[in-house]
């Protein structure tokens, strides 16, 4: 484990004072441009005066409590940044018989330029109607069990049941449906590799049938037009269906067209974690192990209380985050300099633009779980500590005024988590 120096401790104390509101600090500009307080002009409560720190209002206490760090940003924060926080919890649900959905597209969350996300619940037997769309679709089950039904580009059908921690990938344009299984149904996250893709604007089977002349339907399917007299005249989107047939029977019923060469589902949590230590666990799924997932890479990060997902960035894509459990704090760093700290809780969504530095600290008393998504075939990362331990020590030493022998003790490797 890394040893803490005196400087570490004084830095922590300085940051703690800043987070506490700095009411006891009245140093003003005299405190500026010191360790842990680097900016000109000085920013943060540590640089203010006690009378100036009160906040007479008006206030929305519920919202303010969601973002304690916005009430008193650390003095290391600087400059302005786009809003990199959003949440499914602030998006309206579209509720129908059989289930509901809510979404965060680029319309609701302009910082997310690569992907959009959908949180969907299908009750027991609930069916997301047969449909297709322009974007590739990646999914992960967060609760219950779900039946996925797909036809691929070669006319080969794929039917499978998935549960928590299991993924799917539906190539753009390939028609598919989803159904809640068992007494609990399911809830899942969808990610589209197009930030404009809306779950409320997909090509629906019922829409096309209802908007085709009956005589064309008759000719197309080689039956009488009367066959279609009971079709729904409005689309279904999500509707209450009957319990799904046994999986083997469903698979057998579509086998005549052949079977896809590789599965469109994958068990993320059945893989060997790429990182597992006393501070947490990280699983990875991208096109190297989940072959079908050609455009989406994902990591499921579990961080223990007090643990830190180490400072790093991603050279190949923006990071889109789905905060699944617990609570955490993230600072994002960009050129300028700019640095902004954000608080997140379960159900929230975040974005870190490509190449911008970031860390995630578990600020709660339970495990923090974050799913991170990249519109890329492979997961890529540059770890700050791994960089500094793989750069000639005398070169790093001249930058940071740190003894090369101490730099040599910094952690090595990527996808690092450090315990608290
Ligand atoms: Mn879909
Ligand atoms: Mn990251």
Coordinates of C-alpha atoms and ligand atoms in Angstrom, one line a residue:
X1 CA 0.0 0.0 0.0
X2 CA 1.1 3.6 -0.7
X3 CA 2.6 5.5 2.2
X4 CA 1.2 8.9 3.0
X5 CA 3.6 11.7 3.3
X6 CA 3.2 14.8 5.5
X7 CA 2.2 16.6 2.3
X8 CA -0.6 14.1 1.7
X9 CA -1.9 14.7 5.2
X10 CA -1.8 18.5 5.0
X11 CA -3.4 18.4 1.6
X12 CA -6.2 16.2 2.9
X13 CA -6.7 18.6 5.8
X14 CA -6.8 21.5 3.5
X15 CA -9.4 19.8 1.3
X16 CA -11.5 18.8 4.3
X17 CA -11.5 22.4 5.5
X18 CA -12.7 23.5 2.0
X19 CA -15.5 20.9 2.0
X20 CA -16.6 21.9 5.5
X21 CA -17.4 25.4 4.3
X22 CA -14.2 27.0 5.6
X23 CA -16.2 29.0 8.1
X24 CA -13.2 29.1 10.4
X25 CA -10.9 30.4 7.7
X26 CA -10.7 34.1 7.3
X27 CA -7.4 34.4 5.5
X28 CA -8.9 35.7 2.2
X29 CA -6.4 36.3 -0.5
X30 CA -3.5 35.6 2.0
X31 CA -4.4 31.9 1.6
X32 CA -4.2 31.9 -2.2
X33 CA -1.7 30.1 -4.3
X34 CA -0.7 27.6 -1.7
X35 CA -0.7 23.8 -1.8
X36 CA -4.2 22.6 -2.3
X37 CA -5.3 26.1 -3.2
X38 CA -3.6 26.9 -6.5
X39 CA -5.6 29.4 -8.4
X40 CA -5.4 33.0 -9.5
X41 CA -7.8 34.5 -8.8
X42 CA -8.3 32.3 -5.7
X43 CA -11.6 30.3 -5.6
X44 CA -13.4 28.3 -3.0
X45 CA -14.7 28.8 0.5
X46 CA -11.1 28.6 1.9
X47 CA -10.4 32.0 0.2
X48 CA -13.6 33.7 1.3
X49 CA -14.6 35.6 4.4
X50 CA -17.1 34.2 7.0
X51 CA -19.8 36.7 6.3
X52 CA -19.7 36.1 2.6
X53 CA -20.2 32.3 2.9
X54 CA -23.9 32.4 4.0
X55 CA -26.6 31.5 1.5
X56 CA -29.8 33.4 2.4
X57 CA -31.7 31.8 -0.4
X58 CA -34.1 31.1 -2.0
X59 CA -33.2 27.4 -2.0
X60 CA -34.5 24.0 -3.0
X61 CA -33.2 21.9 0.0
X62 CA -33.8 18.6 -1.7
X63 CA -31.8 19.5 -4.8
X64 CA -29.1 21.3 -2.8
X65 CA -28.6 18.1 -0.7
X66 CA -28.1 16.1 -3.8
X67 CA -25.0 18.1 -4.7
X68 CA -23.1 19.0 -1.5
X69 CA -19.9 19.7 -3.5
X70 CA -21.7 22.3 -5.6
X71 CA -22.5 24.2 -2.4
X72 CA -18.8 24.4 -1.6
X73 CA -16.5 23.3 -4.4
X74 CA -13.0 22.4 -3.4
X75 CA -10.5 25.2 -3.9
X76 CA -8.7 23.1 -6.6
X77 CA -11.8 23.4 -8.8
X78 CA -11.3 26.1 -11.5
X79 CA -13.0 27.5 -14.5
X80 CA -16.3 26.5 -16.2
X81 CA -17.3 23.2 -17.5
X82 CA -20.4 21.8 -19.2
X83 CA -22.9 20.1 -16.9
X84 CA -21.6 16.6 -16.9
X85 CA -24.4 15.3 -14.6
X86 CA -27.8 14.1 -15.4
X87 CA -30.2 11.4 -14.1
X88 CA -32.9 9.1 -15.1
X89 CA -34.5 10.3 -11.8
X90 CA -35.4 13.7 -13.4
X91 CA -36.8 12.2 -16.7
X92 CA -40.5 11.5 -17.1
X93 CA -41.5 7.8 -17.4
X94 CA -43.6 6.8 -20.4
X95 CA -45.9 4.2 -18.7
X96 CA -48.1 1.7 -20.5
X97 CA -49.6 -1.6 -19.7
X98 CA -46.8 -4.1 -19.3
X99 CA -44.0 -1.7 -18.4
X100 CA -42.4 1.7 -18.7
X101 CA -39.3 3.5 -20.1
X102 CA -37.5 6.8 -19.6
X103 CA -34.5 8.1 -21.4
X104 CA -31.5 10.5 -21.5
X105 CA -30.7 11.5 -25.1
X106 CA -28.6 14.4 -26.3
X107 CA -31.8 16.5 -26.1
X108 CA -32.0 16.0 -22.4
X109 CA -28.3 15.8 -21.7
X110 CA -26.2 17.8 -24.3
X111 CA -22.9 16.7 -22.8
X112 CA -23.5 13.2 -24.0
X113 CA -22.5 13.4 -27.7
X114 CA -21.7 9.7 -28.3
X115 CA -24.6 7.7 -26.8
X116 CA -28.1 7.9 -25.4
X117 CA -29.5 5.8 -22.6
X118 CA -32.8 4.2 -21.7
X119 CA -34.0 2.8 -18.3
X120 CA -36.8 0.3 -19.0
X121 CA -38.9 -1.9 -16.9
X122 CA -41.0 -4.8 -18.3
X123 CA -43.3 -6.4 -15.8
X124 CA -44.1 -10.2 -15.8
X125 CA -45.0 -11.0 -19.5
X126 CA -44.6 -7.3 -20.5
X127 CA -43.4 -7.0 -24.1
X128 CA -41.3 -4.3 -25.8
X129 CA -42.9 -4.5 -29.2
X130 CA -41.0 -6.0 -32.2
X131 CA -39.1 -3.0 -33.7
X132 CA -35.8 -1.8 -35.2
X133 CA -33.8 1.4 -35.4
X134 CA -30.9 3.2 -36.9
X135 CA -28.5 2.9 -33.9
X136 CA -26.8 -0.2 -32.5
X137 CA -28.3 -1.2 -29.2
X138 CA -26.4 -2.5 -26.2
X139 CA -28.2 -3.7 -23.1
X140 CA -27.5 -4.9 -19.5
X141 CA -30.1 -6.4 -17.2
X142 CA -30.1 -4.8 -13.7
X143 CA -33.0 -6.8 -12.2
X144 CA -35.0 -9.9 -13.0
X145 CA -35.0 -11.9 -16.2
X146 CA -35.6 -10.9 -19.8
X147 CA -36.2 -12.8 -23.1
X148 CA -34.4 -11.3 -26.1
X149 CA -35.5 -12.1 -29.6
X150 CA -33.6 -11.0 -32.7
X151 CA -33.2 -11.6 -36.4
X152 CA -29.7 -10.9 -37.7
X153 CA -28.6 -9.5 -41.1
X154 CA -28.4 -13.0 -42.6
X155 CA -31.9 -13.9 -41.6
X156 CA -30.7 -16.1 -38.7
X157 CA -32.8 -15.9 -35.5
X158 CA -31.5 -15.6 -32.0
X159 CA -33.6 -16.2 -28.8
X160 CA -32.0 -16.1 -25.4
X161 CA -32.9 -15.4 -21.7
X162 CA -30.7 -13.1 -19.7
X163 CA -30.5 -12.0 -16.1
X164 CA -28.6 -9.5 -13.9
X165 CA -25.1 -8.7 -15.2
X166 CA -25.9 -10.2 -18.6
X167 CA -25.6 -8.1 -21.8
X168 CA -27.0 -8.0 -25.3
X169 CA -25.9 -6.3 -28.5
X170 CA -28.4 -5.8 -31.4
X171 CA -26.8 -4.5 -34.6
X172 CA -28.5 -1.5 -36.2
X173 CA -31.5 -2.3 -38.3
X174 CA -31.8 -5.9 -37.0
X175 CA -35.4 -6.4 -35.7
X176 CA -35.9 -7.4 -32.1
X177 CA -38.2 -7.6 -29.1
X178 CA -37.8 -7.9 -25.3
X179 CA -40.1 -9.6 -22.7
X180 CA -40.1 -9.7 -18.9
X181 CA -39.9 -13.2 -17.6
X182 CA -41.1 -14.9 -14.4
X183 CA -42.9 -13.4 -11.5
X184 CA -40.7 -10.3 -11.3
X185 CA -40.2 -9.3 -15.0
X186 CA -37.1 -7.2 -15.4
X187 CA -35.4 -3.9 -15.5
X188 CA -32.5 -3.0 -17.8
X189 CA -30.4 -0.3 -19.3
X190 CA -30.2 0.3 -23.0
X191 CA -27.4 2.3 -24.6
X192 CA -27.6 3.4 -28.2
X193 CA -24.4 4.4 -30.1
X194 CA -26.1 7.5 -31.4
X195 CA -26.8 10.2 -28.9
X196 CA -29.9 11.3 -30.9
X197 CA -31.5 7.8 -30.9
X198 CA -34.8 7.9 -29.0
X199 CA -36.6 4.8 -27.6
X200 CA -39.8 6.7 -28.3
X201 CA -39.0 6.9 -32.1
X202 CA -38.3 3.5 -33.4
X203 CA -39.6 1.6 -36.4
X204 CA -42.5 -0.5 -35.1
X205 CA -44.0 -3.6 -36.5
X206 CA -47.6 -2.5 -35.8
X207 CA -47.0 1.0 -37.3
X208 CA -45.9 -0.4 -40.6
X209 CA -48.7 -3.0 -40.9
X210 CA -51.4 -0.4 -40.0
X211 CA -50.0 2.0 -42.6
X212 CA -49.8 -0.4 -45.5
X213 CA -52.9 -0.9 -47.8
X214 CA -54.7 -4.2 -47.0
X215 CA -54.4 -5.4 -50.6
X216 CA -50.7 -5.0 -50.4
X217 CA -50.6 -6.9 -47.1
X218 CA -52.6 -9.7 -48.8
X219 CA -50.3 -9.9 -51.8
X220 CA -47.1 -9.6 -49.7
X221 CA -48.0 -12.4 -47.3
X222 CA -50.0 -14.5 -49.8
X223 CA -53.2 -14.6 -47.8
X224 CA -56.6 -12.9 -47.8
X225 CA -56.7 -9.2 -46.7
X226 CA -59.3 -10.4 -44.1
X227 CA -56.4 -12.0 -42.2
X228 CA -55.4 -8.5 -41.1
X229 CA -58.8 -7.2 -40.0
X230 CA -57.9 -7.3 -36.2
X231 CA -54.5 -5.6 -36.4
X232 CA -54.0 -2.7 -33.9
X233 CA -54.6 0.6 -35.5
X234 CA -52.2 2.4 -33.0
X235 CA -48.8 1.1 -32.1
X236 CA -48.2 -1.0 -29.0
X237 CA -44.6 0.1 -28.0
X238 CA -44.9 -1.7 -24.6
X239 CA -47.9 -3.9 -23.9
X240 CA -49.0 -6.7 -21.5
X241 CA -48.3 -10.1 -23.1
X242 CA -48.8 -13.6 -22.1
X243 CA -46.1 -15.5 -20.3
X244 CA -43.3 -16.4 -22.7
X245 CA -43.0 -20.0 -23.9
X246 CA -40.2 -22.2 -22.6
X247 CA -36.8 -21.0 -24.1
X248 CA -36.1 -24.3 -25.9
X249 CA -39.5 -24.2 -27.6
X250 CA -39.0 -20.6 -28.7
X251 CA -35.6 -21.4 -30.1
X252 CA -36.8 -24.5 -31.9
X253 CA -39.7 -22.4 -33.5
X254 CA -37.2 -20.1 -35.3
X255 CA -34.4 -22.5 -36.1
X256 CA -35.2 -23.1 -39.8
X257 CA -33.3 -20.0 -40.9
X258 CA -30.0 -21.1 -39.2
X259 CA -28.2 -20.0 -36.1
X260 CA -25.9 -16.9 -35.8
X261 CA -22.2 -17.9 -35.6
X262 CA -21.7 -16.0 -32.4
X263 CA -24.1 -15.1 -29.5
X264 CA -25.7 -11.7 -29.3
X265 CA -25.7 -12.0 -25.4
X266 CA -22.8 -12.2 -23.0
X267 CA -22.4 -12.6 -19.2
X268 CA -20.3 -9.7 -18.0
X269 CA -20.1 -10.8 -14.4
X270 CA -19.2 -14.4 -15.4
X271 CA -15.9 -13.1 -16.8
X272 CA -12.7 -12.9 -14.7
X273 CA -12.4 -9.3 -13.4
X274 CA -9.6 -7.3 -14.9
X275 CA -9.0 -5.8 -11.4
X276 CA -9.9 -7.2 -8.0
X277 CA -8.4 -6.0 -4.8
X278 CA -9.4 -4.8 -1.3
X279 CA -10.7 -1.5 -2.9
X280 CA -13.0 -3.1 -5.4
X281 CA -13.6 -5.0 -8.6
X282 CA -13.7 -4.1 -12.4
X283 CA -15.2 -6.2 -15.1
X284 CA -14.7 -5.4 -18.8
X285 CA -16.7 -6.4 -21.9
X286 CA -15.8 -5.2 -25.4
X287 CA -15.4 -6.7 -28.9
X288 CA -12.4 -8.7 -27.7
X289 CA -14.5 -10.9 -25.4
X290 CA -18.1 -10.0 -26.4
X291 CA -17.5 -10.4 -30.2
X292 CA -20.9 -9.1 -31.2
X293 CA -20.4 -5.8 -29.5
X294 CA -18.5 -4.1 -32.3
X295 CA -19.2 -0.5 -31.2
X296 CA -19.7 -0.5 -27.5
X297 CA -17.1 -1.2 -24.8
X298 CA -18.2 -1.4 -21.1
X299 CA -16.7 -1.7 -17.7
X300 CA -18.6 -2.4 -14.5
X301 CA -16.7 -0.8 -11.6
X302 CA -17.4 -1.6 -7.9
X303 CA -15.6 0.6 -5.5
X304 CA -15.5 -0.1 -1.7
X305 CA -16.4 2.7 0.8
X306 CA -13.5 5.2 0.9
X307 CA -12.0 3.6 -2.2
X308 CA -10.7 5.6 -5.2
X309 CA -10.9 4.8 -8.9
X310 CA -7.5 6.1 -9.8
X311 CA -6.8 9.2 -11.8
X312 CA -7.0 8.3 -15.5
X313 CA -8.4 9.2 -18.9
X314 CA -9.6 7.5 -22.1
X315 CA -7.9 8.3 -25.4
X316 CA -10.5 6.8 -27.7
X317 CA -14.0 7.8 -26.6
X318 CA -16.1 9.8 -24.2
X319 CA -17.1 7.9 -21.0
X320 CA -20.9 7.6 -20.4
X321 CA -21.7 6.5 -16.8
X322 CA -24.7 4.8 -15.3
X323 CA -24.5 5.0 -11.5
X324 CA -26.1 1.8 -10.2
X325 CA -25.5 1.7 -6.5
X326 CA -24.1 3.9 -3.7
X327 CA -22.8 7.4 -4.1
X328 CA -19.6 9.0 -5.3
X329 CA -17.7 12.1 -6.2
X330 CA -15.9 12.8 -9.4
X331 CA -13.6 15.6 -10.6
X332 CA -13.1 16.1 -14.3
X333 CA -10.0 17.9 -15.5
X334 CA -9.5 19.7 -18.9
X335 CA -7.1 22.1 -20.5
X336 CA -7.4 25.7 -19.4
X337 CA -7.0 24.7 -16.7
X338 CA -10.5 23.6 -15.9
X339 CA -11.5 21.3 -13.0
X340 CA -15.1 20.6 -11.8
X341 CA -16.2 18.3 -9.1
X342 CA -19.6 16.5 -9.3
X343 CA -21.7 14.4 -6.9
X344 CA -23.5 11.3 -8.1
X345 CA -26.0 8.8 -6.7
X346 CA -27.8 5.7 -7.9
X347 CA -29.9 6.3 -11.0
X348 CA -27.7 9.2 -12.2
X349 CA -25.9 9.5 -15.5
X350 CA -22.6 11.2 -16.1
X351 CA -20.2 12.0 -19.0
X352 CA -16.5 12.4 -19.1
X353 CA -15.3 13.8 -22.5
X354 CA -12.6 11.9 -24.3
X355 CA -9.1 12.6 -22.9
X356 CA -10.3 14.5 -19.9
X357 CA -8.7 13.4 -16.6
X358 CA -11.0 12.0 -13.9
X359 CA -11.2 10.0 -10.7
X360 CA -14.2 8.6 -8.7
X361 CA -14.2 8.5 -4.9
X362 CA -16.8 6.4 -3.0
X363 CA -18.2 9.0 -0.6
X364 CA -20.8 6.6 1.0
X365 CA -20.9 3.8 3.5
X366 CA -21.8 1.0 1.0
X367 CA -20.3 -0.3 -2.2
X368 CA -20.4 2.1 -5.1
X369 CA -21.2 0.6 -8.5
X370 CA -20.8 2.5 -11.8
X371 CA -21.2 1.1 -15.3
X372 CA -19.0 3.0 -17.8
X373 CA -19.8 2.9 -21.5
X374 CA -17.6 3.9 -24.5
X375 CA -18.6 4.2 -28.2
X376 CA -15.6 2.2 -29.2
X377 CA -14.7 -1.4 -30.1
X378 CA -12.1 -1.7 -27.3
X379 CA -11.7 -0.3 -23.8
X380 CA -8.7 2.0 -23.6
X381 CA -7.3 3.9 -20.7
X382 CA -4.2 5.9 -19.6
X383 CA -3.6 5.7 -15.9
X384 CA -1.7 8.7 -14.4
X385 CA 0.3 6.7 -11.9
X386 CA 1.2 4.1 -14.5
X387 CA 2.4 6.9 -16.8
X388 CA 4.5 8.5 -14.2
X389 CA 6.1 5.1 -13.2
X390 CA 6.9 4.4 -16.9
X391 CA 8.5 7.7 -17.6
X392 CA 12.3 8.2 -16.7
X393 CA 12.2 9.1 -13.0
X394 CA 14.6 12.1 -13.4
X395 CA 12.2 13.5 -16.0
X396 CA 9.2 13.2 -13.7
X397 CA 11.2 14.4 -10.7
X398 CA 12.1 17.7 -12.5
X399 CA 8.4 18.4 -13.1
X400 CA 6.9 17.7 -9.7
X401 CA 9.9 18.2 -7.3
X402 CA 9.4 14.8 -5.9
X403 CA 12.2 12.4 -5.0
X404 CA 12.6 9.7 -7.8
X405 CA 12.7 7.0 -5.1
X406 CA 9.2 8.1 -4.0
X407 CA 7.9 8.2 -7.6
X408 CA 9.1 4.6 -8.0
X409 CA 6.7 3.6 -5.2
X410 CA 3.6 5.0 -7.0
X411 CA 1.2 2.2 -8.2
X412 CA 1.7 0.6 -11.6
X413 CA -0.8 -0.8 -14.0
X414 CA -4.1 0.3 -15.5
X415 CA -7.8 0.2 -14.3
X416 CA -6.5 0.9 -10.8
X417 CA -8.5 1.2 -7.6
X418 CA -6.9 2.4 -4.4
X419 CA -8.4 1.6 -1.0
X420 CA -9.3 4.4 1.5
Ligands
LIG1 MN1 -34.4 -1.6 -29.6
LIG2 MN1 -12.9 6.4 -16.7

